[in-house]
Amino acid sequence: MATQNASRWLTDARRRKIGELFDRYRSNSKAVAGTALIGLLLAVGLLGPLFVSLEQANALNVANRFQPPSPAHPMGTDHLGRDILLRIVLGARISLYIGGLSVGIATAAGVPLGAAAGYVGGNVDDAIMRSMDVLMSFPPILLALTVVAVLGPSLTNAMIAIGITYIPYFARVTRSEVVSVVEEDFVEAARALGERDSRVLFAEVLPNAAAPIIVQASISLAFAILAAAGLSFLGLGAQPPQPSWGLMIRQSKQYLTQAPWMAVFPGLGIATTVLGFNLLGDGIRDVLDPTVSTELGADHDE
């Protein structure tokens, strides 16, 4: 009976906690605005390709080139007569693909490294964090350029390069939080009960260190998409015929005075996406822990 009452109490406490988080989320304008912008991006990126094919987006019509925005072409046409709206839609999918997988790579590598450094300490901590310091000594875009130059220009290599670039940020945030959580009484209690270090780390420490990591992931998505656009603009990211936003801006630079909409709409796509993820990250930080203070933005100078 006591076990049932304890289980019911834990369930009720969990429901109250979820209710409090939801209430804070609804009252946080940044979180709501960020969710709306990212929801729009997801809708365009995931549903758009169901109605727009790559062949349609790359269909040439030289007689229809440099058409300004109109009902027939809401975002105009480019120097080859291709519909910019269709290319923007497919470019959203590429941005989500690169951002999601590159941040996934950074999370999968950075979180275990930071957790090991913070939990074990000593020489392990020094070795891991000094390695991260070496990576962070390079500007992110320069490190990404170096990796892509070695691997070769392609969408996949750009994703890998950006993922490697952001590993140190996840490692630092994770280590910082693990170092503080590992001193809590419940961690000492788990150790006293004889639980293995691996179980203590993954079952007790990391779940309680998750909030800053989630915020880091959300903000890193914005910078990953921005970095991917930068690599594509330099010709080292997505390659034709993929309609990447950065590649679209690169192709429009010699036509800025003749057809400015060729650069404006891809630029708006990038700006809206970065704004959305930044707002969402700030909102999530406030919702999960209004008092949390993490060093997330200063490390992301591009």
CSV table of N, CA and C in Angstrom, one decimal, residues 168-246:
chain,number,residue,atom,x,y,z
A,168,PRO,N,32.8,20.9,-29.3
A,168,PRO,CA,33.3,21.5,-28.1
A,168,PRO,C,32.3,22.3,-27.3
A,169,TYR,N,31.3,22.9,-28.0
A,169,TYR,CA,30.3,23.7,-27.3
A,169,TYR,C,29.4,22.8,-26.4
A,170,PHE,N,29.0,21.6,-27.0
A,170,PHE,CA,28.2,20.7,-26.2
A,170,PHE,C,29.0,20.1,-25.1
A,171,ALA,N,30.3,19.8,-25.4
A,171,ALA,CA,31.2,19.2,-24.3
A,171,ALA,C,31.3,20.2,-23.1
A,172,ARG,N,31.5,21.5,-23.4
A,172,ARG,CA,31.7,22.4,-22.3
A,172,ARG,C,30.4,22.6,-21.5
A,173,VAL,N,29.3,22.8,-22.2
A,173,VAL,CA,28.0,22.9,-21.5
A,173,VAL,C,27.7,21.7,-20.6
A,174,THR,N,27.9,20.5,-21.2
A,174,THR,CA,27.6,19.3,-20.5
A,174,THR,C,28.5,19.1,-19.3
A,175,ARG,N,29.8,19.4,-19.5
A,175,ARG,CA,30.8,19.2,-18.3
A,175,ARG,C,30.4,20.2,-17.2
A,176,SER,N,30.1,21.5,-17.6
A,176,SER,CA,29.8,22.4,-16.6
A,176,SER,C,28.6,22.0,-15.7
A,177,GLU,N,27.6,21.5,-16.4
A,177,GLU,CA,26.4,21.1,-15.7
A,177,GLU,C,26.6,19.8,-14.9
A,178,VAL,N,27.4,18.9,-15.4
A,178,VAL,CA,27.6,17.6,-14.7
A,178,VAL,C,28.4,17.9,-13.5
A,179,VAL,N,29.4,18.8,-13.5
A,179,VAL,CA,30.2,19.1,-12.3
A,179,VAL,C,29.4,19.6,-11.2
A,180,SER,N,28.3,20.4,-11.5
A,180,SER,CA,27.5,20.9,-10.4
A,180,SER,C,26.5,19.8,-9.9
A,181,VAL,N,26.0,19.0,-10.9
A,181,VAL,CA,25.0,18.0,-10.5
A,181,VAL,C,25.6,16.9,-9.7
A,182,VAL,N,26.8,16.5,-10.0
A,182,VAL,CA,27.4,15.4,-9.4
A,182,VAL,C,27.7,15.6,-7.9
A,183,GLU,N,27.6,16.8,-7.4
A,183,GLU,CA,27.8,17.1,-6.0
A,183,GLU,C,26.5,17.0,-5.2
A,184,GLU,N,25.3,16.8,-5.9
A,184,GLU,CA,24.0,16.7,-5.2
A,184,GLU,C,23.9,15.5,-4.4
A,185,ASP,N,23.0,15.6,-3.4
A,185,ASP,CA,22.9,14.5,-2.4
A,185,ASP,C,22.3,13.2,-3.1
A,186,PHE,N,21.4,13.3,-4.1
A,186,PHE,CA,20.9,12.1,-4.7
A,186,PHE,C,21.9,11.3,-5.4
A,187,VAL,N,23.0,12.0,-5.9
A,187,VAL,CA,24.0,11.3,-6.6
A,187,VAL,C,24.9,10.5,-5.6
A,188,GLU,N,25.2,11.2,-4.5
A,188,GLU,CA,25.9,10.5,-3.4
A,188,GLU,C,25.1,9.3,-2.9
A,189,ALA,N,23.8,9.5,-2.8
A,189,ALA,CA,22.9,8.4,-2.3
A,189,ALA,C,23.0,7.2,-3.3
A,190,ALA,N,22.9,7.5,-4.6
A,190,ALA,CA,23.0,6.4,-5.6
A,190,ALA,C,24.3,5.7,-5.5
A,191,ARG,N,25.4,6.4,-5.3
A,191,ARG,CA,26.7,5.8,-5.1
A,191,ARG,C,26.8,4.9,-3.9
A,192,ALA,N,26.2,5.4,-2.8
A,192,ALA,CA,26.2,4.7,-1.5
A,192,ALA,C,25.4,3.4,-1.7
A,193,LEU,N,24.4,3.4,-2.5
A,193,LEU,CA,23.7,2.1,-2.7
A,193,LEU,C,24.4,1.1,-3.6
A,194,GLY,N,25.6,1.5,-4.1
A,194,GLY,CA,26.4,0.6,-4.9
A,194,GLY,C,26.1,0.6,-6.4
A,195,GLU,N,25.4,1.6,-6.9
A,195,GLU,CA,25.1,1.6,-8.3
A,195,GLU,C,26.4,1.9,-9.1
A,196,ARG,N,26.5,1.3,-10.3
A,196,ARG,CA,27.6,1.5,-11.1
A,196,ARG,C,27.7,2.9,-11.6
A,197,ASP,N,29.0,3.3,-11.8
A,197,ASP,CA,29.2,4.7,-12.2
A,197,ASP,C,28.5,5.0,-13.5
A,198,SER,N,28.4,4.1,-14.4
A,198,SER,CA,27.7,4.3,-15.7
A,198,SER,C,26.3,4.6,-15.5
A,199,ARG,N,25.7,3.8,-14.6
A,199,ARG,CA,24.2,4.0,-14.3
A,199,ARG,C,24.0,5.3,-13.6
A,200,VAL,N,24.9,5.7,-12.6
A,200,VAL,CA,24.7,6.9,-11.9
A,200,VAL,C,24.8,8.1,-12.9
A,201,LEU,N,25.7,8.0,-13.9
A,201,LEU,CA,25.9,9.1,-14.8
A,201,LEU,C,24.7,9.2,-15.7
A,202,PHE,N,24.3,8.1,-16.3
A,202,PHE,CA,23.2,8.2,-17.3
A,202,PHE,C,21.8,8.2,-16.7
A,203,ALA,N,21.6,7.6,-15.6
A,203,ALA,CA,20.3,7.6,-15.0
A,203,ALA,C,20.0,8.7,-14.0
A,204,GLU,N,21.1,9.2,-13.4
A,204,GLU,CA,20.9,10.2,-12.3
A,204,GLU,C,21.4,11.6,-12.7
A,205,VAL,N,22.6,11.6,-13.3
A,205,VAL,CA,23.3,12.9,-13.5
A,205,VAL,C,22.8,13.6,-14.8
A,206,LEU,N,22.9,12.9,-15.9
A,206,LEU,CA,22.6,13.5,-17.2
A,206,LEU,C,21.1,14.0,-17.3
A,207,PRO,N,20.1,13.2,-16.8
A,207,PRO,CA,18.7,13.7,-16.9
A,207,PRO,C,18.6,15.0,-16.1
A,208,ASN,N,19.3,15.2,-15.1
A,208,ASN,CA,19.2,16.5,-14.3
A,208,ASN,C,20.1,17.6,-14.9
A,209,ALA,N,20.9,17.2,-15.9
A,209,ALA,CA,21.7,18.2,-16.6
A,209,ALA,C,21.2,18.5,-18.0
A,210,ALA,N,20.0,18.1,-18.3
A,210,ALA,CA,19.5,18.1,-19.7
A,210,ALA,C,19.1,19.5,-20.1
A,211,ALA,N,18.6,20.3,-19.2
A,211,ALA,CA,18.0,21.6,-19.6
A,211,ALA,C,19.0,22.5,-20.4
A,212,PRO,N,20.2,22.7,-19.9
A,212,PRO,CA,21.2,23.5,-20.7
A,212,PRO,C,21.6,22.9,-22.0
A,213,ILE,N,21.6,21.5,-22.1
A,213,ILE,CA,22.0,20.8,-23.3
A,213,ILE,C,20.9,21.0,-24.3
A,214,ILE,N,19.6,21.0,-23.9
A,214,ILE,CA,18.5,21.2,-24.8
A,214,ILE,C,18.6,22.6,-25.4
A,215,VAL,N,18.8,23.6,-24.5
A,215,VAL,CA,18.9,24.9,-25.0
A,215,VAL,C,20.1,25.1,-26.0
A,216,GLN,N,21.2,24.4,-25.7
A,216,GLN,CA,22.4,24.5,-26.5
A,216,GLN,C,22.0,23.9,-27.9
A,217,ALA,N,21.3,22.8,-27.9
A,217,ALA,CA,20.9,22.2,-29.2
A,217,ALA,C,20.1,23.1,-30.0
A,218,SER,N,19.1,23.8,-29.4
A,218,SER,CA,18.2,24.6,-30.1
A,218,SER,C,18.9,25.8,-30.7
A,219,ILE,N,19.8,26.4,-30.0
A,219,ILE,CA,20.6,27.6,-30.5
A,219,ILE,C,21.6,27.1,-31.5
A,220,SER,N,22.2,26.0,-31.3
A,220,SER,CA,23.2,25.5,-32.3
A,220,SER,C,22.5,25.2,-33.6
A,221,LEU,N,21.3,24.8,-33.6
A,221,LEU,CA,20.6,24.5,-34.9
A,221,LEU,C,20.6,25.8,-35.7
A,222,ALA,N,20.3,26.9,-35.1
A,222,ALA,CA,20.3,28.2,-35.8
A,222,ALA,C,21.7,28.5,-36.5
A,223,PHE,N,22.7,28.3,-35.7
A,223,PHE,CA,24.1,28.6,-36.2
A,223,PHE,C,24.5,27.5,-37.2
A,224,ALA,N,24.1,26.3,-37.0
A,224,ALA,CA,24.4,25.3,-38.0
A,224,ALA,C,23.8,25.6,-39.4
A,225,ILE,N,22.6,26.0,-39.4
A,225,ILE,CA,21.9,26.4,-40.6
A,225,ILE,C,22.6,27.6,-41.3
A,226,LEU,N,23.0,28.5,-40.4
A,226,LEU,CA,23.7,29.7,-40.9
A,226,LEU,C,25.1,29.3,-41.5
A,227,ALA,N,25.8,28.4,-40.8
A,227,ALA,CA,27.1,28.0,-41.3
A,227,ALA,C,26.9,27.2,-42.6
A,228,ALA,N,25.9,26.4,-42.7
A,228,ALA,CA,25.7,25.6,-43.9
A,228,ALA,C,25.4,26.6,-45.1
A,229,ALA,N,24.6,27.6,-44.8
A,229,ALA,CA,24.4,28.6,-45.9
A,229,ALA,C,25.7,29.3,-46.3
A,230,GLY,N,26.6,29.6,-45.3
A,230,GLY,CA,27.8,30.2,-45.6
A,230,GLY,C,28.7,29.3,-46.5
A,231,LEU,N,28.8,28.0,-46.1
A,231,LEU,CA,29.6,27.1,-46.9
A,231,LEU,C,29.0,26.9,-48.3
A,232,SER,N,27.7,26.9,-48.4
A,232,SER,CA,27.1,26.8,-49.8
A,232,SER,C,27.4,28.0,-50.6
A,233,PHE,N,27.4,29.2,-49.9
A,233,PHE,CA,27.7,30.4,-50.6
A,233,PHE,C,29.1,30.4,-51.2
A,234,LEU,N,30.0,29.8,-50.4
A,234,LEU,CA,31.4,29.7,-50.8
A,234,LEU,C,31.7,28.6,-51.8
A,235,GLY,N,30.6,27.8,-52.1
A,235,GLY,CA,30.7,26.7,-53.1
A,235,GLY,C,31.2,25.4,-52.4
A,236,LEU,N,31.2,25.3,-51.1
A,236,LEU,CA,31.7,24.2,-50.4
A,236,LEU,C,30.6,23.4,-49.7
A,237,GLY,N,29.4,23.7,-49.9
A,237,GLY,CA,28.3,23.0,-49.2
A,237,GLY,C,27.5,22.3,-50.3
A,238,ALA,N,26.2,22.5,-50.3
A,238,ALA,CA,25.3,21.8,-51.2
A,238,ALA,C,25.7,22.2,-52.7
A,239,GLN,N,25.7,21.3,-53.6
A,239,GLN,CA,26.1,21.5,-54.9
A,239,GLN,C,24.9,21.5,-55.9
A,240,PRO,N,24.9,22.2,-57.0
A,240,PRO,CA,23.8,22.1,-58.0
A,240,PRO,C,23.6,20.6,-58.4
A,241,PRO,N,22.4,20.2,-58.6
A,241,PRO,CA,21.2,21.0,-58.7
A,241,PRO,C,20.4,21.2,-57.4
A,242,GLN,N,21.0,20.9,-56.3
A,242,GLN,CA,20.3,21.1,-55.0
A,242,GLN,C,20.0,22.6,-54.8
A,243,PRO,N,18.8,23.0,-54.5
A,243,PRO,CA,18.5,24.5,-54.3
A,243,PRO,C,18.7,24.9,-52.9
A,244,SER,N,20.0,25.0,-52.5
A,244,SER,CA,20.3,25.5,-51.1
A,244,SER,C,20.2,27.0,-51.1
A,245,TRP,N,19.7,27.5,-49.9
A,245,TRP,CA,19.5,28.9,-49.8
A,245,TRP,C,20.9,29.7,-50.0
A,246,GLY,N,21.9,29.2,-49.4
A,246,GLY,CA,23.2,29.8,-49.5
A,246,GLY,C,23.7,29.8,-51.0
